[in-house]
Short mmCIF file of C-alpha atoms and ligand atoms in Angstrom, two decimals:
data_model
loop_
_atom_site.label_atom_id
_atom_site.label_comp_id
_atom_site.label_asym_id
_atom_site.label_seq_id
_atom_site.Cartn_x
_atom_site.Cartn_y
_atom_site.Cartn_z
CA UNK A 1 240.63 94.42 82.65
CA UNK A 2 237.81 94.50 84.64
CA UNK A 3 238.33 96.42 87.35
CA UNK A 4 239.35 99.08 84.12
CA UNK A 5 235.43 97.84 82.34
CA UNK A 6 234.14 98.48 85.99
CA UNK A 7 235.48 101.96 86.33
CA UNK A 8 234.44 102.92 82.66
CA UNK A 9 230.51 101.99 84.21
CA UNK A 10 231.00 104.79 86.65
CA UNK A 11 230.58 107.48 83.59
CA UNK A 12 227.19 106.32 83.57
CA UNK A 13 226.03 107.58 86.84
CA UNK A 14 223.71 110.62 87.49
CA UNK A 15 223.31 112.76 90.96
CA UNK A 16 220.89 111.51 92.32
CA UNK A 17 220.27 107.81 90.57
CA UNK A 18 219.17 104.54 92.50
CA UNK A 19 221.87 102.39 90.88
CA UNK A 20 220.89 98.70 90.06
CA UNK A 21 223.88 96.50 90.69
CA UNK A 22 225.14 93.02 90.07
CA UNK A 23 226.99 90.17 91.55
CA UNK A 24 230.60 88.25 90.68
CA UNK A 25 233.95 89.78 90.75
CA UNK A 26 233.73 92.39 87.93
CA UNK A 27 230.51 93.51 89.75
CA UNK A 28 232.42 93.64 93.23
CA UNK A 29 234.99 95.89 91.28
CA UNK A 30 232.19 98.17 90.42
CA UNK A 31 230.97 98.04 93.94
CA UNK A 32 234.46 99.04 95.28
CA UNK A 33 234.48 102.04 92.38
CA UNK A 34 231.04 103.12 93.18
CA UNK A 35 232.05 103.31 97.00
CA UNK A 36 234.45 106.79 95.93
CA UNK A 37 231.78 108.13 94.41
CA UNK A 38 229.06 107.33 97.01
CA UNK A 39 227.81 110.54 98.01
CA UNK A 40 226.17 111.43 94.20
CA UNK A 41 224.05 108.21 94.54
CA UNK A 42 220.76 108.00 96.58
CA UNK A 43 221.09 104.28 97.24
CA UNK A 44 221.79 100.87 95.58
CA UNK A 45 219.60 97.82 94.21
CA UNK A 46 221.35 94.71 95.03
CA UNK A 47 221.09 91.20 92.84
CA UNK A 48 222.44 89.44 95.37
CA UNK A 49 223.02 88.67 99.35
CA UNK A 50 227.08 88.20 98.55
CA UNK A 51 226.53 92.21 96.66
CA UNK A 52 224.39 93.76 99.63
CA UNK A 53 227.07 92.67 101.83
CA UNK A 54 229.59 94.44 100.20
CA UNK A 55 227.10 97.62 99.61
CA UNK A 56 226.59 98.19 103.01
CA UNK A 57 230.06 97.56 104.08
CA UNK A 58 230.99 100.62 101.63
CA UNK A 59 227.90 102.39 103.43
CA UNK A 60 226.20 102.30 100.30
CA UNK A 61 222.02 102.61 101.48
CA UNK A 62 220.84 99.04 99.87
CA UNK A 63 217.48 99.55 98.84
CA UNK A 64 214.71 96.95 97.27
CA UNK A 65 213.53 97.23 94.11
CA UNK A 66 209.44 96.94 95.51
CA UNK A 67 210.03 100.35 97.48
CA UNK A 68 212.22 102.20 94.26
CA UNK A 69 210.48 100.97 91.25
CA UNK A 70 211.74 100.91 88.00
CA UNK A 71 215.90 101.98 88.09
CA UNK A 72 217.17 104.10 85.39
CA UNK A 73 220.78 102.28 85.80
CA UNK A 74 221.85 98.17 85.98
CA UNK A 75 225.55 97.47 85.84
CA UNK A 76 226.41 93.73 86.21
CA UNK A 77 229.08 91.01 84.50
CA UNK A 78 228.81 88.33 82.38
CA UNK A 79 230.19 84.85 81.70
CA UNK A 80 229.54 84.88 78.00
CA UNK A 81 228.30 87.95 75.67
CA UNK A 82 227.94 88.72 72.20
CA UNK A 83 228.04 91.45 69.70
CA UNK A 84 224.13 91.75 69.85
CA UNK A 85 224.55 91.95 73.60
CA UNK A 86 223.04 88.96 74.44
CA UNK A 87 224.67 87.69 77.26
CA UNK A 88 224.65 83.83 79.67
CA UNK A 89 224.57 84.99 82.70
CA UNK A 90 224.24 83.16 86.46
CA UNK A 91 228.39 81.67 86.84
CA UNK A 92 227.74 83.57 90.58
CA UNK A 93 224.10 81.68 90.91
CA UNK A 94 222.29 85.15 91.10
CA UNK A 95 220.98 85.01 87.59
CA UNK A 96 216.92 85.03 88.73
CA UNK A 97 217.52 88.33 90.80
CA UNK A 98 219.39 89.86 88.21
CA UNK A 99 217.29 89.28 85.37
CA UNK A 100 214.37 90.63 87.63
CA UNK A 101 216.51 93.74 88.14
CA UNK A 102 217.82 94.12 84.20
CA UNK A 103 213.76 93.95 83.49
CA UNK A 104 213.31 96.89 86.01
CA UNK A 105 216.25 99.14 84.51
CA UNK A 106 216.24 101.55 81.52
CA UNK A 107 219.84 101.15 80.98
CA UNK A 108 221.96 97.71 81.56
CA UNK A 109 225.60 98.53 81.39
CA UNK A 110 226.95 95.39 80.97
CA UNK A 111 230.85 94.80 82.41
CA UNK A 112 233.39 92.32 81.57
CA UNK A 113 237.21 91.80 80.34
CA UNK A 114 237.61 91.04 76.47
CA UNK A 115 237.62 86.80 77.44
CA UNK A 116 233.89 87.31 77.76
CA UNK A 117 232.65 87.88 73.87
CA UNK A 118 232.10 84.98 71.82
CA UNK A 119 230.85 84.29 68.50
CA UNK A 120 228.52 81.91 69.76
CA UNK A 121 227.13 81.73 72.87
CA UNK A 122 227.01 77.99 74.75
CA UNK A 123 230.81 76.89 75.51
CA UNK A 124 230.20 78.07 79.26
CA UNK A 125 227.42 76.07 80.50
CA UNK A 126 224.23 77.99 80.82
CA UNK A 127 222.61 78.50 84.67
CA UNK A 128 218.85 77.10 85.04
CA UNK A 129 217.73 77.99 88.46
CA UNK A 130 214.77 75.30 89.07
CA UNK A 131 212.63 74.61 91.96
CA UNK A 132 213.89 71.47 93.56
CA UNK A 133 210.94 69.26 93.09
CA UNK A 134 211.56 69.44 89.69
CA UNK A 135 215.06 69.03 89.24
CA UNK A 136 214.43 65.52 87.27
CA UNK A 137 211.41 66.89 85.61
CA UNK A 138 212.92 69.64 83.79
CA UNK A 139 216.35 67.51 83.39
CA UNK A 140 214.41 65.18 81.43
CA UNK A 141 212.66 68.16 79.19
CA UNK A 142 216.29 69.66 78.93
CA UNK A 143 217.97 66.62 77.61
CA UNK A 144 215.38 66.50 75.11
CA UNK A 145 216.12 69.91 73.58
CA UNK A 146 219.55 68.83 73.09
CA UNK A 147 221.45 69.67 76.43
CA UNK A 148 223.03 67.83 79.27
CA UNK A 149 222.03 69.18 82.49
CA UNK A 150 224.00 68.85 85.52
CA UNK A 151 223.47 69.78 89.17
CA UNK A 152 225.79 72.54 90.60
CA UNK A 153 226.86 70.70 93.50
CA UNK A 154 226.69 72.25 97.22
CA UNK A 155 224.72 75.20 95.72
CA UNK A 156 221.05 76.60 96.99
CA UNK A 157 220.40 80.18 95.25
CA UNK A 158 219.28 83.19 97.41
CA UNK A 159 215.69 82.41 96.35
CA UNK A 160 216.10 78.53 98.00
CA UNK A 161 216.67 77.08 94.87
CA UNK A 162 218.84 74.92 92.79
CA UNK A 163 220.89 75.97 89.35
CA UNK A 164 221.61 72.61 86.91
CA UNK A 165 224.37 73.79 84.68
CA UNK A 166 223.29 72.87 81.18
CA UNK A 167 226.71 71.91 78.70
CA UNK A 168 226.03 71.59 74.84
CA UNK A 169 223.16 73.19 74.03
CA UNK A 170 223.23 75.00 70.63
CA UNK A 171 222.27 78.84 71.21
CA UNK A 172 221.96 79.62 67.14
CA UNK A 173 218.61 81.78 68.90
CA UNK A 174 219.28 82.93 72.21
CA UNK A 175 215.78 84.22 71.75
CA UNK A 176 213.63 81.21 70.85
CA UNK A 177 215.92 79.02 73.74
CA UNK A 178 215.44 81.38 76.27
CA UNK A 179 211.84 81.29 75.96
CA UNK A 180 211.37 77.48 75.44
CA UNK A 181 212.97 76.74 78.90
CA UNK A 182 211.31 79.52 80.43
CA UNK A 183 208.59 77.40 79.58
CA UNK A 184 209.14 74.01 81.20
CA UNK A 185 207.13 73.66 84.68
CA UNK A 186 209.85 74.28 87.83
CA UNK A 187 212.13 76.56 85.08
CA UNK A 188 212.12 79.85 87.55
CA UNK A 189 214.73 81.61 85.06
CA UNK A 190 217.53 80.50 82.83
CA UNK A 191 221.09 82.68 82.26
CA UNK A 192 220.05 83.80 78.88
CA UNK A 193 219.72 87.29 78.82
CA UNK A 194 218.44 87.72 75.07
CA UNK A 195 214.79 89.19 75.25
CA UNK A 196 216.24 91.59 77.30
CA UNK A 197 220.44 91.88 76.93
CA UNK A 198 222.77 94.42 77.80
CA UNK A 199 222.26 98.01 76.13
CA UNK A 200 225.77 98.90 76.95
CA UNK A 201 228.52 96.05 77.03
CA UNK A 202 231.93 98.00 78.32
CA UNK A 203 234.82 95.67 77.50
CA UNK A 204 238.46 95.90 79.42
CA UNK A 205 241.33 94.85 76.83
CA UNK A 206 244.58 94.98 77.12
CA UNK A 207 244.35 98.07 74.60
CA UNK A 208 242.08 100.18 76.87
CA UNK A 209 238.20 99.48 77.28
CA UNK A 210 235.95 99.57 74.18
CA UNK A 211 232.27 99.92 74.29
CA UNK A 212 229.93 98.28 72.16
CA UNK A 213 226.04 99.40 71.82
C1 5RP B 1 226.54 86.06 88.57
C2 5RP B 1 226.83 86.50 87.20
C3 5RP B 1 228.14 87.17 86.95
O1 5RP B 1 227.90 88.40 86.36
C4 5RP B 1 228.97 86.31 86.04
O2 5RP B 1 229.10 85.02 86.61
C5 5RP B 1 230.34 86.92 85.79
O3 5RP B 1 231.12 86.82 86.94
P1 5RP B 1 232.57 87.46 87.04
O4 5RP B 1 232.39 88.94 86.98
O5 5RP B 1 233.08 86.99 88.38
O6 5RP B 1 233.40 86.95 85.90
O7 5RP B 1 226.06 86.34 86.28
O8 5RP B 1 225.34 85.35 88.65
#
């Protein structure tokens, strides 16, 4: 199912396009699709180390985003989305990256089998990538919205980081929540993707894929 949601993403490529991409194993599949159809694409965005890897292994020209500007195309996974295509991203760690990259892109084509939708978001434990000085610090300001943090173990993010992995928060407003840890001091992004969420979110069932904009 979502090597099937990863194929559908292909429709949305254009001759020519600098094509943002993500990171996790729906992405990969997308990576490993885009690879046949290499020669209409001027180059690749990557949201990750693990994703450039596997770009330039394809010979895919990795590109960064300083040099191409703004991208009209993002395809990436999820862990969680909704049906307002808000999404908790960051299960792979590469949420800050990706978020800068969703930011830069007209389109986000969002990718994922038909596990990821929920009602609500919140039963997979959202990704805070924090500086490490203030792991304790923004623990603290965490628990007292409700959640309870918890280091990923063995885990330092692309940027030097870490991610605490925050269980039972209540997302009723992905909105307000995103914005209220963006605010605590150390907070360098958290996996909501609400302000800005998927425009696209290409679902692999066991029916076929659906799409839902
Ligand atoms: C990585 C991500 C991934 O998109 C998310 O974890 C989904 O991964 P997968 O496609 O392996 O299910 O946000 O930071």
């Amino acid at each position: 199912m979502k090597q099937a949601a990863a194929r559908a993403a292909l429709d949305y490529i254009e001759l020519g396009m600098i094509v943002g991409v993500g990171t996790g194993s729906t992405a990969n599949h997308f990576i490993d699709a885009l690879a046949g159809i290499k020669g209409k694409i001027d180059g690749a965005v990557a949201s990750s180390e693990a994703s450039a890897e596997r770009l330039k292994k394809h010979g895919i020209a990795v590109l960064g985003l300083n040099e191409t500007g703004d991208l009209p195309l993002y395809v990436d996974g999820t862990d969680e989305a909704t049906k307002h295509l808000h999404l908790i991203k960051g299960g792979g760690g590469a949420l800050t990256r990706e978020k800068i990259i969703a930011q830069a892109s007209e389109k986000f084509v969002c990718i994922a089998d038909e596990s990821k939708l929920v009602d609500i978001l919140g039963a997979f434990p959202l990704p805070v990538e924090v500086i490490p000085i203030a792991q304790s610090l923004v623990a603290r300001q965490i628990v007292k919205l409700g959640g309870d943090p918890a280091l990923r173990p063995n885990f330092t993010t692309d940027n030097g980081n870490i991610i605490l992995d925050v269980k039972n928060l209540k997302i009723l407003n992905p909105v307000e929540i995103e914005a209220q840890l963006n605010h605590i001091p150390g907070v360098v992004t958290n996996g909501l993707f609400a302000r800005r969420g998927a425009d696209i979110l290409i679902l692999g069932t066991a029916a076929g894929t659906v799409i839902l904009d």
